Coordinates of C-alpha atoms in Angstrom, one line a residue:
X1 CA 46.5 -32.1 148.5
X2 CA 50.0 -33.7 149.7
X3 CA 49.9 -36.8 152.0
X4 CA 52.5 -36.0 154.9
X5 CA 54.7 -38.3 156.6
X6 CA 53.1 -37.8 159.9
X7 CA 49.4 -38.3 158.6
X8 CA 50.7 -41.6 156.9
X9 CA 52.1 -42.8 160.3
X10 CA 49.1 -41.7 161.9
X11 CA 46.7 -44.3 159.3
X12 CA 49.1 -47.2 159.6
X13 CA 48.9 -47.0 163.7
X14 CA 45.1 -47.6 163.2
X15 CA 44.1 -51.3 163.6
X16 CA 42.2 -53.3 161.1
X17 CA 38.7 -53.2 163.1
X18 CA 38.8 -49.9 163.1
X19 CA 40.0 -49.2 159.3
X20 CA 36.8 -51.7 158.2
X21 CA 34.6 -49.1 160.2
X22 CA 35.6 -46.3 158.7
X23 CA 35.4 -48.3 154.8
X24 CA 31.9 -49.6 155.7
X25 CA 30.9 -46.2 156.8
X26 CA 32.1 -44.9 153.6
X27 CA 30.1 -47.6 151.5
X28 CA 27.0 -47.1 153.5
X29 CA 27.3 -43.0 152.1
X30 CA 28.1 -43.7 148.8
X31 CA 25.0 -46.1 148.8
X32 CA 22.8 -43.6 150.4
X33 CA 23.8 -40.9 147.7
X34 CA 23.6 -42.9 144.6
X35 CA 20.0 -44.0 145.8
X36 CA 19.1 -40.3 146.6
X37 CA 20.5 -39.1 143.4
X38 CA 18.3 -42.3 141.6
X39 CA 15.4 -41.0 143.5
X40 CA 15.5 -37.5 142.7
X41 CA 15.9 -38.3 138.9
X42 CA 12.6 -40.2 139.2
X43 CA 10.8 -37.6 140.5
X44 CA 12.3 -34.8 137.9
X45 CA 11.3 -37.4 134.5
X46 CA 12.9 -37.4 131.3
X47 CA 14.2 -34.4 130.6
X48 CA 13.7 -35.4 126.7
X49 CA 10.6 -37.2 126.8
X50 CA 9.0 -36.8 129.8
X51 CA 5.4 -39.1 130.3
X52 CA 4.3 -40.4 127.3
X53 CA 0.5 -39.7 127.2
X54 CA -2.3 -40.6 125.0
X55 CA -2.4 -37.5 123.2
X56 CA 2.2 -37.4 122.8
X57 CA 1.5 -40.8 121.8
X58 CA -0.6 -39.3 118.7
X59 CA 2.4 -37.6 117.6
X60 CA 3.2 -40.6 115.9
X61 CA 2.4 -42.5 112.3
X62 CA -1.3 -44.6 113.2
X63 CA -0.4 -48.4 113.0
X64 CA -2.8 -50.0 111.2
X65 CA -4.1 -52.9 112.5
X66 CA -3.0 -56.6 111.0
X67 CA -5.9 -57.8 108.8
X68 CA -6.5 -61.3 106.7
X69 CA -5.4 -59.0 103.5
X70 CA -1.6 -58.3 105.2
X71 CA -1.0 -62.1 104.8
X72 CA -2.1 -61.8 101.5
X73 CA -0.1 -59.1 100.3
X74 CA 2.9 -61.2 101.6
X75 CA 2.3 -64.0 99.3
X76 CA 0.9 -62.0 96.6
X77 CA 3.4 -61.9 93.4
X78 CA 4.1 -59.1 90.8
X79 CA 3.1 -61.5 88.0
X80 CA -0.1 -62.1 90.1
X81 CA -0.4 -58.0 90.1
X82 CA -0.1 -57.6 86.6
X83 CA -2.0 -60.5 85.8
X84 CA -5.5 -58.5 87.4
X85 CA -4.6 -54.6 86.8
X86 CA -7.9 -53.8 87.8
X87 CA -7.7 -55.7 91.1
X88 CA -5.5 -53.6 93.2
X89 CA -2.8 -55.7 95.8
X90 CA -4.3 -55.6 99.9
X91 CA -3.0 -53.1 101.8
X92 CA -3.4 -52.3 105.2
X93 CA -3.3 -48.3 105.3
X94 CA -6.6 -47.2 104.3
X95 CA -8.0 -43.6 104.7
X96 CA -11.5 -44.1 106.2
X97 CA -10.2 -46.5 109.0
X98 CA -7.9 -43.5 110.5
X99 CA -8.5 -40.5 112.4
X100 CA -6.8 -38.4 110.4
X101 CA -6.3 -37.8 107.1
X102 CA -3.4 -35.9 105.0
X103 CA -3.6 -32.8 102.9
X104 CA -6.1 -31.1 105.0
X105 CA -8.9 -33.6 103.7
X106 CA -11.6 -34.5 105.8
X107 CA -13.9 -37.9 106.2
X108 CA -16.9 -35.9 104.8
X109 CA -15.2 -34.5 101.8
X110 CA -13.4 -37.6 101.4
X111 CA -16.6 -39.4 101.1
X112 CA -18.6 -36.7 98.9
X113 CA -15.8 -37.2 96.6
X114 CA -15.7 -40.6 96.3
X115 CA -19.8 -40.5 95.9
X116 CA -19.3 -37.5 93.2
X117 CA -16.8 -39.8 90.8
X118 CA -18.9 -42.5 91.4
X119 CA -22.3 -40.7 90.4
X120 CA -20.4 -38.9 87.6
X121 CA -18.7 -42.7 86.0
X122 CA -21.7 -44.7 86.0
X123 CA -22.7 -46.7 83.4
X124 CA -26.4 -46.1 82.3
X125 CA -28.7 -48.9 82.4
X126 CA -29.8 -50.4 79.1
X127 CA -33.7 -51.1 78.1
X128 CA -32.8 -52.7 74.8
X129 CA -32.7 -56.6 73.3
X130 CA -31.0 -59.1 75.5
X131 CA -27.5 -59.1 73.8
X132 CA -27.1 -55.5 74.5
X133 CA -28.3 -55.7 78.6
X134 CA -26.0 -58.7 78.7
X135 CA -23.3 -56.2 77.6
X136 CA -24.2 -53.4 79.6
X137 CA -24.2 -55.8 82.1
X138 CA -20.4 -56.9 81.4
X139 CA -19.4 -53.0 81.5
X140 CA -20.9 -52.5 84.3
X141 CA -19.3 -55.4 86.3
X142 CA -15.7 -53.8 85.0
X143 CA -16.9 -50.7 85.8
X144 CA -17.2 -51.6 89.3
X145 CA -14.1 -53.2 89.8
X146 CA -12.1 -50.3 88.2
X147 CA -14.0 -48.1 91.0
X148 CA -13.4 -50.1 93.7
X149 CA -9.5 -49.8 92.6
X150 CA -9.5 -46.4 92.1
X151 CA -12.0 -45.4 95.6
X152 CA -8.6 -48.1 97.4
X153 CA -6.1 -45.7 95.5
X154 CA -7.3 -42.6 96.3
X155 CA -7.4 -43.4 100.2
X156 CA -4.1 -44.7 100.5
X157 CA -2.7 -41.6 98.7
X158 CA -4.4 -39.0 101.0
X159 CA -3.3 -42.1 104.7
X160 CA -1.3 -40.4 106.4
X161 CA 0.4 -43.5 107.1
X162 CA 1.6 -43.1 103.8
X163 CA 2.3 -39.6 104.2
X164 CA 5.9 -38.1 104.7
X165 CA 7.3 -37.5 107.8
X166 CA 7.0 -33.2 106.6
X167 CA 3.4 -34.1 106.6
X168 CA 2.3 -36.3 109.5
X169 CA 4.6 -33.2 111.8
X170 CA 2.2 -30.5 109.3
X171 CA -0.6 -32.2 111.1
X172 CA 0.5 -32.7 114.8
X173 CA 1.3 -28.7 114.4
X174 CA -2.6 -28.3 113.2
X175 CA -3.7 -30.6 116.4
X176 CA -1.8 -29.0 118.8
X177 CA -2.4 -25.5 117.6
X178 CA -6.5 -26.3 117.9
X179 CA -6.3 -28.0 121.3
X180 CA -3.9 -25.3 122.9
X181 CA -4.4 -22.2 121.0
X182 CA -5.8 -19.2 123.2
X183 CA -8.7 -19.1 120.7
X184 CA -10.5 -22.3 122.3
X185 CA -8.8 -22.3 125.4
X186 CA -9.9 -19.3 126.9
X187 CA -13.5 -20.6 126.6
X188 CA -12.9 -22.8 128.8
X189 CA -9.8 -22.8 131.0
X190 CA -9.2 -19.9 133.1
X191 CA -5.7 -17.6 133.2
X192 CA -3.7 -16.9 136.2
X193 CA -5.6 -14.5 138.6
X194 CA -4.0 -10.6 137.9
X195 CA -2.3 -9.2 140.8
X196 CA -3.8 -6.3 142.9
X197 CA -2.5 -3.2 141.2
X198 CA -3.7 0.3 142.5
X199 CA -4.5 2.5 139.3
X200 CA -5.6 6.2 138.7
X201 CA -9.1 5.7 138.2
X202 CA -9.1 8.7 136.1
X203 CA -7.1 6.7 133.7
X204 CA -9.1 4.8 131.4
X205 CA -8.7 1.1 131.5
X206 CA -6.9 0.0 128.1
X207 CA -8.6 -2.3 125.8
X208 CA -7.6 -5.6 124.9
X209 CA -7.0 -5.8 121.1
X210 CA -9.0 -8.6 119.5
X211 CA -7.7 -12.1 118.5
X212 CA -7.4 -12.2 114.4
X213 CA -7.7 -15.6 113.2
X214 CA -6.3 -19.0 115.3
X215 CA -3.7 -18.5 118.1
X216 CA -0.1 -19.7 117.2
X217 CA 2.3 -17.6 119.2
X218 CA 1.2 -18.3 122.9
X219 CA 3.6 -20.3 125.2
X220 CA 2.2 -23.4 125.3
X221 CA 1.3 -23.8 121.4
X222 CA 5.0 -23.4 121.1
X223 CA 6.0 -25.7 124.0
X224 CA 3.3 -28.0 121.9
X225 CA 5.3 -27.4 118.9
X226 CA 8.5 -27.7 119.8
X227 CA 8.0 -31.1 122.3
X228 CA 6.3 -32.7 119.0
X229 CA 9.3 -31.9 116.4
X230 CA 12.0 -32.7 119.8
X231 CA 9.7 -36.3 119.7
X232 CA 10.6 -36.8 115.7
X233 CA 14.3 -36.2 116.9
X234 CA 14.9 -38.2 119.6
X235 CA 13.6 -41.2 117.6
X236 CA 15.9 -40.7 114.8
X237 CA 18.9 -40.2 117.3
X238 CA 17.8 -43.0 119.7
X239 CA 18.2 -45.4 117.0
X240 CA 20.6 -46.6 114.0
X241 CA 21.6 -42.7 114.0
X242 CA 23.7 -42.3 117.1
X243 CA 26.7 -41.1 115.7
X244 CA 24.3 -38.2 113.9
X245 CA 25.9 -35.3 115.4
X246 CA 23.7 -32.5 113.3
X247 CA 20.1 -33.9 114.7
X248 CA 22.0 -34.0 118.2
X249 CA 23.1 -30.7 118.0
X250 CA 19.4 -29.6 116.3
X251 CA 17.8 -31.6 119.5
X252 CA 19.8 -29.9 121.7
X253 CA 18.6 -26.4 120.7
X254 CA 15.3 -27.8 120.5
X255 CA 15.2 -29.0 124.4
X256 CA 16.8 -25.3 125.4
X257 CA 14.3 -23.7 123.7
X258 CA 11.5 -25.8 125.1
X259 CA 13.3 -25.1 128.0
X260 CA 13.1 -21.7 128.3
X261 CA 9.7 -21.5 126.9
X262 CA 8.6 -23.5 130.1
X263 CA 10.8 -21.3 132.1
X264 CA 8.9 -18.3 131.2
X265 CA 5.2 -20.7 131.4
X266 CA 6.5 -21.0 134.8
X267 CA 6.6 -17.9 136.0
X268 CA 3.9 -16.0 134.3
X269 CA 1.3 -19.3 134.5
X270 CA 2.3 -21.4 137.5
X271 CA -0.9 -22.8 139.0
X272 CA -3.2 -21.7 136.4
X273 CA -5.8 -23.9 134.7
X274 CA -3.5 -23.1 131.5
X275 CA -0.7 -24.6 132.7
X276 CA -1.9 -28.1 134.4
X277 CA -3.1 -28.5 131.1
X278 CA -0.4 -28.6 129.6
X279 CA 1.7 -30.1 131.6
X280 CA -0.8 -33.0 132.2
X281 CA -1.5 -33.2 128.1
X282 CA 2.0 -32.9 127.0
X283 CA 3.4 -35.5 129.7
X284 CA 6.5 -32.8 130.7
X285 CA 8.0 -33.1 134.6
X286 CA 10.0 -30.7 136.2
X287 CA 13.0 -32.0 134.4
X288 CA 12.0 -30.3 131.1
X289 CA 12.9 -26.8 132.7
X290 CA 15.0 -27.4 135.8
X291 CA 18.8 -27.8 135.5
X292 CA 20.6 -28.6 132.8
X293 CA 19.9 -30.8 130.0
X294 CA 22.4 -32.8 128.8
X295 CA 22.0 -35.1 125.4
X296 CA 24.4 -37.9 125.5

């Protein structure tokens, strides 16, 4: 809007006591605002991330711990390596010191498995002359070493800390379909109580159709879902990729679909023991599905 003449005469009359009341007044607002508007975006989260909890944590590759053998492997050489084939080089990422295990193997097969080959490759004991136990003897001491290789080699190929990123998001989608799938939770956490409806009792009452196999369609399996593949993103953009404009467009579409997911939770779930779950397991705030997400 135009300044007119008179209203610029009228601002110059004003004296300088009263034209610092009216700036500090002015500063004093804008103050106020900017610390509402930092208080409100406390209390609505990350609208990417949200609260990073335990079981969001998960989501991500298992970190071995730093053993006596990582400082080893450091100063180990490849002449070293070939110079003992049989002794493999230390490595910290070892199947039976993690939770879980890639290609749907578990601890106990792993370990029938490694019992089977070693039950199966054996050496048999020798009751002969002395020159021929003292051989056996030999064979057996290389036979042991080559097993201990191969038992190492086997476990780091089925760590999932040596897994692909396809893999280790194949698993979080195997988690997260057991711990919120409608198959397990409806055992134990209740839905939203039905509203009153009047109905013709001489109606019969329809049936509910079964549940075939696990649950991987419900709302919060695919909230689940979605917030672990939108965690994958967000650490690939947030980093050396920033100028990646196909995984922030792919994030994007991700968050508005979580986003509408949660929309819908909202409304059909609100205050159910279904949806404190997951809200409280996932780590989302009301920033996830109110207003607009923006990915800058």
């Amino acid at each position: 809007m135009a300044v007119t003449r008179r209203k610029v005469k009228r601002f110059e009359k004003r004296d300088a006591y009263t034209l610092r009341q009216a700036k500090a007044r002015k500063d004093a607002n804008l103050s106020r605002q900017a610390l509402l508007k930092e208080e409100r975006a406390k209390e609505l989260g990350d609208p990417i991330r949200g609260i990073e909890t335990p079981f969001v944590k998960s989501f991500d590759r298992e970190v071995p711990q730093k053993s006596q053998k990582d400082t080893e492997a450091a100063s180990l050489s490849v002449e070293a390596i070939k110079a003992n084939p049989d002794q493999p080089p230390p490595s910290p990422a070892f199947a039976s010191k993690e939770k879980h295990l890639d290609h749907g193997i578990t601890h106990d097969e792993l370990q029938k498995s490694l019992e089977f080959s070693r039950h199966l490759t054996e050496p048999l004991p020798s009751d002969g002359p002395l020159p021929d136990r003292e051989k056996a003897e030999r064979e057996r001491m290389i036979w042991a070493a080559r097993n201990r290789s191969a038992s190492e080699a086997v476990q780091r190929i089925i760590s999932l800390v040596n897994g692909s990123s396809m893999h280790q998001t194949k698993k979080n989608i195997e988690r997260i379909i057991e711990t919120f799938g409608r198959h397990n939770t409806d055992k134990t956490l209740k839905p939203k109580a039905a509203a009153i409806v009047t109905r013709d009792p001489s109606v019969p009452a329809m049936e509910q159709t079964p549940r075939a196999g696990p649950d991987t369609g419900s709302s919060e399996v695919q909230i689940g879902i979605l917030t672990a593949k939108i965690r994958v993103l967000a650490d690939r953009y947030e980093g050396e990729n920033r100028n990646d404009k196909i995984n922030k467009r792919n994030l994007r579409l991700l968050l508005h679909r979580r986003q509408k997911l949660l929309k819908y939770m909202n409304k059909k779930e609100r205050g159910s023991e279904r949806w404190q779950n997951m809200i409280q397991t996932l780590g989302l705030t009301p920033a996830t599905w109110q207003g607009q997400i923006a990915v800058e």
